[in-house]
Short mmCIF file of C-alpha atoms and ligand atoms in Angstrom, two decimals:
data_model
loop_
_atom_site.label_atom_id
_atom_site.label_comp_id
_atom_site.label_asym_id
_atom_site.label_seq_id
_atom_site.Cartn_x
_atom_site.Cartn_y
_atom_site.Cartn_z
CA MET A 8 111.43 -6.16 171.90
CA ASP A 9 114.77 -4.56 172.69
CA ALA A 10 115.76 -5.68 176.18
CA ALA A 11 117.11 -2.20 176.95
CA ILE A 12 113.68 -0.54 176.99
CA SER A 13 112.47 -2.59 179.92
CA GLY A 14 112.42 -1.16 183.41
CA ASN A 15 111.42 2.21 184.70
CA VAL A 16 113.53 5.20 185.49
CA SER A 17 112.42 5.91 189.04
CA GLN A 18 112.91 2.29 190.05
CA ALA A 19 116.36 2.26 188.47
CA LEU A 20 117.31 5.46 190.31
CA GLN A 21 115.93 4.04 193.53
CA ARG A 22 118.10 0.99 193.14
CA ILE A 23 121.31 2.99 192.94
CA GLY A 24 120.08 5.79 195.23
CA PRO A 25 121.37 4.32 198.53
CA SER A 26 124.86 3.84 197.07
CA LEU A 27 124.85 7.42 195.86
CA ASP A 28 123.82 8.73 199.28
CA ARG A 29 126.47 6.61 201.00
CA PHE A 30 129.04 7.94 198.57
CA VAL A 31 128.14 11.56 199.31
CA GLU A 32 128.31 10.84 203.05
CA GLY A 33 131.81 9.51 202.51
CA GLY A 34 131.01 5.85 203.22
CA ALA A 35 132.92 2.85 201.81
CA ASP A 36 136.47 3.41 200.80
CA ALA A 37 138.18 2.55 197.60
CA VAL A 38 141.65 1.98 198.95
CA ALA A 39 141.59 -1.81 198.70
CA SER A 40 139.77 -1.98 195.40
CA ALA A 41 141.12 -2.77 191.98
CA TYR A 42 139.41 0.40 190.77
CA VAL A 43 141.81 2.62 192.70
CA ARG A 44 144.61 1.54 190.41
CA GLY A 45 142.43 2.37 187.45
CA THR A 46 141.66 -1.22 186.66
CA VAL A 47 138.35 -3.04 186.53
CA PRO A 48 137.66 -6.24 188.54
CA SER A 49 138.51 -9.21 186.34
CA GLU A 50 134.99 -10.64 186.31
CA LEU A 51 133.79 -7.47 184.57
CA ASN A 52 136.60 -7.28 182.07
CA ASP A 53 135.32 -9.29 179.14
CA LEU A 54 132.66 -8.11 176.70
CA PRO A 55 129.55 -10.02 177.83
CA GLU A 56 127.93 -12.09 175.11
CA THR A 57 124.74 -12.23 177.14
CA GLY A 58 123.80 -9.17 179.15
CA ILE A 59 123.05 -9.44 182.86
CA GLY A 60 119.93 -7.31 182.61
CA LEU A 61 118.98 -3.93 184.05
CA GLU A 62 119.05 -4.88 187.72
CA GLY A 63 122.31 -6.78 187.40
CA ALA A 64 123.92 -3.85 185.59
CA LEU A 65 122.65 -1.39 188.20
CA ASP A 66 124.08 -3.55 191.00
CA GLU A 67 127.50 -3.54 189.34
CA LEU A 68 127.12 0.22 188.94
CA SER A 69 126.50 0.46 192.69
CA VAL A 70 129.87 -1.20 193.29
CA ALA A 71 131.54 1.31 190.97
CA ILE A 72 129.77 4.16 192.81
CA GLU A 73 131.35 3.04 196.11
CA HIS A 74 134.74 3.29 194.46
CA GLY A 75 133.94 6.50 192.61
CA CYS A 76 135.90 9.73 192.32
CA ARG A 77 136.11 11.61 195.61
CA ILE A 78 136.77 15.14 194.35
CA GLY A 79 133.57 16.26 196.08
CA SER A 80 134.68 15.22 199.57
CA PRO A 81 135.16 18.18 201.94
CA GLY A 82 138.92 17.71 202.22
CA PHE A 83 139.63 17.46 198.50
CA LEU A 84 141.34 20.74 197.64
CA GLY A 85 143.39 19.77 194.58
CA TYR A 86 143.61 21.39 191.14
CA ILE A 87 140.47 23.43 190.40
CA THR A 88 137.80 20.84 190.40
CA THR A 89 134.83 19.59 192.33
CA THR A 90 131.74 17.58 191.65
CA SER A 91 128.06 18.47 191.56
CA THR A 92 125.80 19.23 194.45
CA THR A 93 122.47 17.38 194.77
CA ILE A 94 120.64 19.52 192.22
CA GLY A 95 123.25 18.66 189.59
CA ALA A 96 122.69 14.96 190.13
CA ALA A 97 118.96 15.39 189.65
CA VAL A 98 119.45 17.57 186.57
CA GLN A 99 121.83 15.03 185.01
CA ALA A 100 119.14 12.39 185.37
CA ALA A 101 116.54 14.75 183.91
CA VAL A 102 118.80 15.68 181.01
CA ALA A 103 119.45 12.02 180.30
CA VAL A 104 115.74 11.32 180.07
CA ALA A 105 114.15 14.54 178.81
CA GLY A 106 117.01 16.83 177.74
CA GLY A 107 117.70 15.22 174.41
CA GLN A 108 119.71 17.41 172.07
CA ARG A 109 120.47 21.06 172.61
CA TYR A 110 118.87 21.74 169.23
CA LEU A 111 115.16 21.64 168.22
CA LEU A 112 112.54 23.55 170.23
CA HIS A 113 111.89 22.39 173.78
CA ALA A 114 112.12 23.39 177.43
CA PHE A 115 115.71 22.29 178.02
CA ASN A 116 116.97 24.06 174.96
CA ALA A 117 115.07 27.21 175.93
CA LEU A 118 116.51 27.11 179.46
CA GLU A 119 120.02 27.19 178.02
CA TRP A 120 119.39 30.71 176.74
CA THR A 121 118.35 31.77 180.21
CA ALA A 122 121.42 30.15 181.71
CA LEU A 123 123.74 31.89 179.23
CA ARG A 124 122.16 35.22 180.10
CA TRP A 125 122.33 34.64 183.86
CA LEU A 126 125.95 33.57 183.70
CA ALA A 127 126.93 36.61 181.60
CA GLU A 128 125.12 38.85 184.07
CA LEU A 129 126.89 37.28 187.05
CA CYS A 130 130.29 37.73 185.39
CA ARG A 131 129.33 41.32 184.44
CA LEU A 132 129.97 40.83 180.75
CA PRO A 133 128.80 43.62 178.44
CA GLU A 134 125.25 43.66 177.10
CA GLY A 135 124.69 41.76 173.90
CA VAL A 136 127.47 39.18 174.11
CA ALA A 137 126.80 35.86 172.38
CA GLY A 138 127.53 32.67 174.25
CA VAL A 139 127.59 28.94 173.86
CA PHE A 140 128.02 26.16 176.38
CA THR A 141 130.92 23.79 175.84
CA SER A 142 132.28 20.63 177.41
CA GLY A 143 134.64 22.72 179.57
CA GLY A 144 137.37 25.34 179.53
CA SER A 145 139.57 23.46 177.08
CA SER A 146 137.07 23.61 174.24
CA ALA A 147 135.91 27.07 175.31
CA ASN A 148 139.46 28.42 174.93
CA LEU A 149 139.76 26.72 171.56
CA ILE A 150 136.53 28.29 170.34
CA ALA A 151 137.44 31.78 171.56
CA LEU A 152 140.90 31.62 170.04
CA GLY A 153 139.45 30.19 166.82
CA ALA A 154 137.20 33.21 166.62
CA ALA A 155 140.16 35.50 167.33
CA ARG A 156 142.19 33.88 164.55
CA GLN A 157 139.27 34.28 162.14
CA ALA A 158 138.94 37.97 162.99
CA ALA A 159 142.68 38.65 162.74
CA TYR A 160 143.01 37.18 159.24
CA GLU A 161 139.75 38.73 158.06
CA LYS A 162 141.41 42.11 158.61
CA LEU A 163 143.86 41.04 155.88
CA GLY A 164 141.00 39.95 153.63
CA ILE A 165 141.61 36.27 154.38
CA ASP A 166 138.83 33.84 155.36
CA ILE A 167 141.08 31.34 157.09
CA ALA A 168 138.29 28.98 158.20
CA GLN A 169 137.23 28.60 154.58
CA GLY A 170 140.46 28.69 152.62
CA GLY A 171 143.17 27.92 155.13
CA GLN A 172 146.24 30.10 155.41
CA PRO A 173 147.51 31.36 152.05
CA ALA A 174 151.21 31.11 151.28
CA GLY A 175 152.99 34.34 152.08
CA SER A 176 150.50 35.54 154.67
CA PRO A 177 151.93 36.44 158.07
CA ALA A 178 152.20 33.86 160.84
CA GLY A 179 149.94 34.47 163.83
CA ARG A 180 150.93 35.02 167.44
CA ILE A 181 149.06 34.56 170.70
CA TYR A 182 150.26 36.40 173.81
CA ALA A 183 149.73 34.88 177.23
CA SER A 184 151.45 34.93 180.55
CA GLU A 185 153.82 32.13 181.42
CA ARG A 186 151.16 31.08 183.96
CA ALA A 187 148.45 30.73 181.32
CA HIS A 188 146.68 27.40 181.14
CA ARG A 189 148.25 24.88 178.73
CA THR A 190 144.93 24.60 176.89
CA VAL A 191 145.89 27.94 175.31
CA HIS A 192 148.93 26.26 173.78
CA ARG A 193 146.88 23.24 172.72
CA SER A 194 144.36 25.57 171.08
CA ALA A 195 147.21 27.13 169.13
CA ALA A 196 148.32 23.65 168.08
CA VAL A 197 144.84 22.60 166.93
CA LEU A 198 144.29 25.89 165.09
CA GLY A 199 147.42 25.27 163.06
CA LEU A 200 149.31 28.18 164.59
CA GLY A 201 151.52 25.83 166.57
CA ARG A 202 152.22 25.77 170.28
CA ASP A 203 155.33 27.85 169.63
CA ALA A 204 153.07 30.64 168.39
CA VAL A 205 152.13 31.32 172.03
CA ARG A 206 154.55 33.96 173.24
CA GLU A 207 154.83 33.54 176.99
CA ILE A 208 155.21 36.75 178.96
CA PRO A 209 156.88 36.68 182.38
CA CYS A 210 154.87 37.24 185.57
CA ASP A 211 155.53 38.62 189.00
CA ARG A 212 155.95 36.17 191.87
CA ALA A 213 152.21 35.91 192.48
CA GLY A 214 151.50 35.21 188.82
CA HIS A 215 150.33 38.55 187.35
CA VAL A 216 151.60 39.17 183.85
CA ASP A 217 154.18 41.93 183.39
CA VAL A 218 152.34 44.33 181.07
CA ARG A 219 155.51 46.25 180.19
CA LEU A 220 157.10 43.07 178.87
CA LEU A 221 153.88 42.26 177.02
CA ALA A 222 154.05 45.63 175.25
CA GLN A 223 157.69 45.02 174.40
CA ALA A 224 156.98 41.56 172.97
CA MET A 225 154.10 42.83 170.85
CA ALA A 226 156.23 45.66 169.47
CA GLU A 227 159.06 43.25 168.56
CA ASP A 228 156.70 40.86 166.81
CA SER A 229 154.96 43.65 164.98
CA ALA A 230 158.33 44.84 163.66
CA ALA A 231 159.03 41.26 162.56
CA GLY A 232 155.79 41.22 160.55
CA LEU A 233 153.90 38.72 162.72
CA LEU A 234 150.12 38.95 163.04
CA PRO A 235 148.72 39.36 166.58
CA ILE A 236 145.81 36.93 166.99
CA ALA A 237 144.90 37.36 170.64
CA THR A 238 146.23 38.49 173.97
CA VAL A 239 145.04 36.23 176.75
CA ALA A 240 144.29 37.82 180.10
CA VAL A 241 144.01 35.22 182.83
CA ALA A 242 141.27 35.95 185.34
CA GLY A 243 142.45 33.53 188.01
CA THR A 244 145.54 31.52 187.14
CA THR A 245 145.49 27.82 187.78
CA ASP A 246 148.72 27.95 189.81
CA THR A 247 148.10 30.81 192.20
CA GLY A 248 144.65 32.21 191.39
CA ALA A 249 146.18 35.52 190.29
CA VAL A 250 143.98 37.85 188.24
CA ASP A 251 145.94 39.60 185.50
CA PRO A 252 145.64 43.41 185.24
CA VAL A 253 143.04 43.13 182.50
CA GLY A 254 142.53 46.84 181.90
CA ASP A 255 146.25 47.39 181.25
CA ILE A 256 146.35 44.35 178.97
CA VAL A 257 143.41 45.75 177.01
CA ASP A 258 145.26 49.05 176.50
CA VAL A 259 148.39 47.33 175.16
CA ALA A 260 146.46 44.90 172.97
CA ARG A 261 144.26 47.65 171.52
CA SER A 262 147.23 49.76 170.53
CA ASN A 263 148.45 46.72 168.58
CA GLY A 264 145.03 46.05 167.00
CA CYS A 265 144.78 42.77 168.88
CA TRP A 266 141.80 40.78 170.20
CA VAL A 267 141.66 40.32 173.98
CA HIS A 268 140.55 36.99 175.37
CA VAL A 269 139.80 36.56 179.08
CA ASP A 270 140.46 33.06 180.36
CA GLY A 271 138.24 33.13 183.41
CA ALA A 272 137.55 29.39 183.52
CA TYR A 273 138.07 29.43 187.27
CA GLY A 274 137.92 33.01 188.44
CA LEU A 275 135.68 35.12 186.23
CA VAL A 276 132.54 34.37 188.21
CA ALA A 277 134.17 36.02 191.26
CA ASN A 278 133.47 39.28 189.43
CA ALA A 279 129.94 38.79 190.79
CA VAL A 280 131.21 39.71 194.28
CA PRO A 281 131.32 43.51 194.69
CA ASP A 282 134.41 43.41 196.94
CA LEU A 283 136.33 41.37 194.37
CA ALA A 284 135.09 43.16 191.25
CA PRO A 285 137.85 45.83 191.27
CA ARG A 286 140.38 43.06 190.52
CA PHE A 287 138.54 42.38 187.27
CA ALA A 288 138.34 45.99 186.09
CA GLY A 289 138.60 46.15 182.32
CA ILE A 290 137.18 42.71 181.51
CA GLU A 291 134.14 44.36 179.94
CA GLU A 292 136.48 45.74 177.24
CA ALA A 293 137.59 42.30 176.05
CA ASP A 294 136.44 40.51 172.89
CA SER A 295 135.92 37.00 174.29
CA TRP A 296 135.61 35.34 177.67
CA ILE A 297 135.37 31.84 179.06
CA VAL A 298 134.05 30.62 182.39
CA ASP A 299 133.60 27.07 183.68
CA PRO A 300 130.37 26.47 185.60
CA HIS A 301 131.76 23.05 186.52
CA LYS A 302 134.25 24.82 188.78
CA TRP A 303 132.84 27.38 191.25
CA LEU A 304 129.19 26.76 190.36
CA ALA A 305 129.69 23.07 191.14
CA THR A 306 127.29 21.97 188.40
CA GLY A 307 129.11 18.68 187.92
CA LEU A 308 131.62 18.02 185.19
CA GLY A 309 131.22 18.81 181.54
CA VAL A 310 130.04 22.44 181.53
CA GLY A 311 132.08 25.35 180.22
CA ALA A 312 130.90 28.52 178.51
CA VAL A 313 132.42 30.82 175.93
CA TYR A 314 131.23 34.31 175.07
CA VAL A 315 132.17 36.61 172.23
CA ARG A 316 131.24 40.17 171.41
CA ASP A 317 130.54 39.40 167.77
CA GLN A 318 128.55 36.27 167.07
CA GLY A 319 129.14 36.64 163.34
CA VAL A 320 132.83 35.88 163.62
CA LEU A 321 132.06 32.79 165.69
CA THR A 322 129.77 31.51 162.97
CA ARG A 323 132.26 32.24 160.20
CA ALA A 324 134.91 30.36 162.15
CA PHE A 325 132.85 27.35 163.23
CA ALA A 326 129.86 26.87 160.90
CA GLU A 327 129.40 23.28 159.78
CA GLY A 328 128.26 24.43 156.37
CA GLU A 329 125.10 23.41 154.55
CA ALA A 330 124.27 19.74 154.41
CA ALA A 331 121.57 17.78 152.62
CA TYR A 332 120.86 15.85 155.80
CA LEU A 333 119.83 19.08 157.55
CA GLU A 334 118.60 21.67 155.08
CA GLY A 335 114.97 21.28 154.18
CA SER A 336 114.13 19.14 157.18
CA PHE A 337 112.68 22.08 159.05
CA SER A 338 110.24 24.90 158.50
CA PRO A 339 112.01 27.99 157.22
CA ASP A 340 110.09 30.19 159.68
CA PRO A 341 110.44 28.93 163.27
CA SER A 342 108.01 31.58 164.55
CA THR A 343 105.17 29.47 163.14
CA ALA A 344 106.38 26.28 164.85
CA THR A 345 103.71 24.00 166.20
CA SER A 346 105.95 21.00 166.81
CA GLN A 347 109.28 20.93 168.63
CA PHE A 348 110.67 19.33 165.49
CA ASP A 349 109.73 22.29 163.29
CA ALA A 350 113.05 24.11 163.69
CA MET A 351 116.66 23.60 164.74
CA GLY A 352 116.32 26.30 167.39
CA ALA A 353 119.62 27.75 168.56
CA LEU A 354 122.41 27.43 166.03
CA TRP A 355 125.03 26.59 168.64
CA ALA A 356 126.22 23.75 166.44
CA ASP A 357 127.45 26.41 164.00
CA GLN A 358 129.25 28.33 166.73
CA SER A 359 131.21 25.63 168.50
CA LEU A 360 132.77 22.22 168.01
CA GLU A 361 129.82 19.90 168.52
CA LEU A 362 126.60 19.12 166.73
CA SER A 363 125.13 16.53 169.08
CA ALA A 364 125.40 17.80 172.63
CA PRO A 365 123.25 17.70 175.76
CA PRO A 366 121.63 20.94 176.95
CA ARG A 367 124.36 21.52 179.54
CA GLY A 368 123.13 24.99 180.43
CA VAL A 369 120.23 23.45 182.30
CA LEU A 370 122.74 22.48 185.00
CA VAL A 371 123.69 26.14 185.32
CA TRP A 372 120.09 27.30 185.30
CA ALA A 373 119.06 24.84 188.01
CA ALA A 374 122.10 25.50 190.22
CA LEU A 375 121.37 29.24 190.13
CA LEU A 376 117.64 28.74 190.53
CA GLU A 377 118.34 26.79 193.72
CA ILE A 378 120.69 29.24 195.47
CA GLY A 379 120.33 32.47 193.51
CA ALA A 380 123.02 35.02 192.79
CA THR A 381 123.31 35.67 196.52
CA GLY A 382 123.94 32.01 197.27
CA LEU A 383 126.73 31.91 194.74
CA ARG A 384 128.26 35.19 195.95
CA ASP A 385 128.16 33.85 199.52
CA ARG A 386 129.96 30.70 198.41
CA ILE A 387 132.67 32.63 196.62
CA GLU A 388 133.13 35.03 199.55
CA ARG A 389 133.31 32.10 201.96
CA HIS A 390 135.99 30.40 199.86
CA VAL A 391 138.01 33.59 199.47
CA ASP A 392 137.79 33.99 203.25
CA PHE A 393 139.10 30.42 203.67
CA ALA A 394 142.08 31.37 201.53
CA ARG A 395 142.71 34.52 203.57
CA THR A 396 142.40 32.58 206.83
CA LEU A 397 144.91 30.00 205.67
CA ALA A 398 147.22 32.75 204.42
CA ASP A 399 146.99 34.44 207.84
CA LEU A 400 147.74 31.15 209.60
CA ALA A 401 150.77 30.59 207.36
CA ARG A 402 152.01 34.16 207.87
CA ALA A 403 151.67 33.90 211.63
CA HIS A 404 153.35 30.50 212.06
CA ASP A 405 157.15 30.22 212.29
CA GLU A 406 157.15 26.87 210.54
CA LEU A 407 154.91 27.90 207.66
CA GLU A 408 155.70 30.16 204.75
CA LEU A 409 153.09 31.96 202.67
CA MET A 410 154.57 32.00 199.17
CA CYS A 411 152.32 34.66 197.63
CA GLU A 412 149.25 36.63 198.61
CA PRO A 413 146.03 35.03 197.36
CA ASP A 414 143.89 37.08 194.95
CA LEU A 415 141.03 34.58 195.06
CA SER A 416 140.70 31.16 196.71
CA ILE A 417 144.03 29.46 195.95
CA VAL A 418 146.79 29.55 198.56
CA CYS A 419 150.45 28.69 197.93
CA PHE A 420 152.36 27.89 201.09
CA ARG A 421 154.77 25.38 202.55
CA PHE A 422 156.36 23.98 205.65
CA ARG A 423 159.72 25.46 206.46
CA SER A 424 162.44 24.50 208.87
CA ASP A 425 165.70 26.08 209.98
CA GLN A 426 167.32 22.73 210.55
CA PRO A 427 170.52 22.43 208.53
CA GLY A 428 170.50 20.05 205.59
CA VAL A 429 166.72 20.09 205.06
CA ASP A 430 165.77 20.29 201.39
CA LEU A 431 162.46 22.14 201.60
CA ASP A 432 161.30 21.23 198.10
CA ARG A 433 161.80 17.56 198.80
CA LEU A 434 160.34 17.78 202.27
CA ASN A 435 157.17 19.47 201.05
CA ALA A 436 156.77 17.02 198.18
CA ARG A 437 156.93 14.15 200.68
CA LEU A 438 154.60 16.03 202.98
CA LEU A 439 152.04 16.27 200.19
CA GLU A 440 152.32 12.54 199.57
CA ARG A 441 151.70 11.83 203.25
CA LEU A 442 148.70 14.18 203.34
CA ARG A 443 147.16 12.17 200.50
CA ARG A 444 147.86 8.83 202.13
CA GLU A 445 147.17 9.58 205.76
CA THR A 446 144.59 12.36 205.92
CA PRO A 447 141.36 13.34 204.17
CA LEU A 448 143.05 16.64 203.20
CA VAL A 449 144.19 16.60 199.59
CA PRO A 450 145.66 19.78 198.11
CA SER A 451 147.78 19.66 194.96
CA SER A 452 151.04 21.49 194.33
CA THR A 453 152.75 24.01 192.11
CA ILE A 454 156.03 25.89 191.81
CA VAL A 455 156.26 29.50 193.03
CA ASP A 456 159.43 31.37 192.16
CA GLY A 457 161.30 28.10 191.70
CA SER A 458 160.11 26.53 194.97
CA PHE A 459 157.70 23.68 195.56
CA ALA A 460 154.41 24.91 197.05
CA LEU A 461 151.43 23.18 198.59
CA ARG A 462 148.43 24.58 196.78
CA PRO A 463 144.92 24.13 198.16
CA CYS A 464 142.09 25.58 196.07
CA PHE A 465 138.76 26.30 197.72
CA ILE A 466 135.79 25.93 195.36
CA ASN A 467 134.14 22.89 196.90
CA PRO A 468 130.74 23.73 198.46
CA ARG A 469 131.24 20.98 201.06
CA THR A 470 134.55 22.29 202.41
CA THR A 471 134.32 24.06 205.78
CA LEU A 472 136.62 26.13 207.95
CA ARG A 473 137.38 22.91 209.82
CA GLU A 474 139.25 21.50 206.81
CA VAL A 475 141.12 24.78 206.40
CA ARG A 476 142.44 24.68 209.97
CA ALA A 477 143.01 20.93 209.83
CA LEU A 478 145.17 21.38 206.75
CA ALA A 479 147.40 23.95 208.47
CA ASP A 480 147.69 21.68 211.53
CA ALA A 481 148.47 18.58 209.48
CA VAL A 482 151.13 20.40 207.46
CA VAL A 483 152.86 21.52 210.66
CA ARG A 484 152.60 18.09 212.30
CA ILE A 485 153.85 16.06 209.31
CA GLY A 486 156.41 18.71 208.41
CA ARG A 487 157.97 18.49 211.88
CA GLU A 488 158.18 14.70 211.63
CA LEU A 489 159.85 14.89 208.25
CA ALA A 490 162.26 17.65 209.29
CA SER A 491 163.39 15.77 212.37
CA ALA A 492 163.98 12.55 210.43
CA PRO A 493 165.29 13.64 207.04
CA THR A 494 166.18 10.81 204.67
C1 PLP B 27 140.43 24.73 184.43
C2 PLP B 27 141.01 25.75 183.52
C3 PLP B 27 141.04 25.56 182.13
C4 PLP B 27 140.64 24.26 181.49
O1 PLP B 27 139.31 23.99 181.70
P1 PLP B 27 138.71 22.49 181.66
O2 PLP B 27 137.30 22.73 182.00
O3 PLP B 27 139.46 21.71 182.70
O4 PLP B 27 138.90 21.97 180.30
C5 PLP B 27 141.51 26.59 181.35
N1 PLP B 27 141.95 27.73 181.90
C6 PLP B 27 141.95 27.95 183.23
C7 PLP B 27 142.44 29.25 183.78
C8 PLP B 27 141.50 26.95 184.09
O5 PLP B 27 141.50 27.16 185.42
#
């Protein structure tokens, strides 16, 4: 018998359960551990010839859990990332045991359809869009831009996914603001367009693309014979949380016959909040959209979603093609299925990058089932309020500077001092380092208009107003110390 089929799931989960609970409560710190430097304790380094068994492996896992990744702690405010809430942990266990593949015919696979529909409804996407869950925003952007490239060349009678790019056909261009996520550039690289094919359009200070300059760039490129593949509208930039003027972008793109892609990995779901929806006006006119449930929905990592208006183009761009190992293994008519193995079910494998994949949408379905649309709207409103509160604190305080107005839940601000000889960029960079080392408050940083900015992002369900105020206080306290003792 294979040793790995011994043991039972609930006992295994019970064995690691206390470590997981302690971790969530913030117990045990990783500071002294080898793991914090990204290395593994030496006794676990060598490939074991003889395994230590289920219980032994679970006990070592418990040690790793204590030194796990703390992006879910209330004071972690960096980048745009957080971990799952309790339901996500339970769903991950359920998916591991009973989720299997996202193909075939079963409950988990069926629930993905529901999740795709719910998510589209929350983001107020148009009726009839086709979606697929992905591993995150990176692959979602790649899929959307792959579909856009397919559509653009099809207009010239070229099936680029099938035949590649014929000699003499025009080079493609993608338009995106200079604040667009670098996964747009990587998508261009992977698609064979090249990173340089992304024409970066300048933004205002807060990070909204300048639509006049976009129009100018598209006109220049059109005169030069380049083919517009997609214009990316960012619905919540990673630096400042700015939402591009999507409606204006759509107008310019349309007059150039260009696909519009909305990168809403972080922000698109805020369109569910009526007070915020006006910022997103025009998104329903786009051709493709992405949103990352592993951000504001806090499903836990590994869940993005991409939607397109026309599923056909997605299939033409991403179909695996027929294969002897698949065709003929299933009944041609799934409506007569009596076994879950009678049909492949959803053809998501032909509309994305993966064949084998877990039914990730179940995380979305369960998270929304737990708190409902209202629960999610409340969370987003609360986080946007945190951002406004911090912005107000920064505006009101002589020693703080708000660097741009927040559109959503990211705030860019910094400590400032009138003392002569203080280099504010350097001071704030050191301040950030001290926040990380000395406090539980961990924002990340960016550059606004050439200046270093502290940049907290509020998407973490565990963060409270206490952390927001504590961050402002800590920045003032540490900033004063650094300003009075410049090195
Ligand atoms: C986070 C993010 C991405 C990348 O998504 P991952 O899930 O990290 O791969 C792309 N675009 C924007 C605007 C993002 O905020």
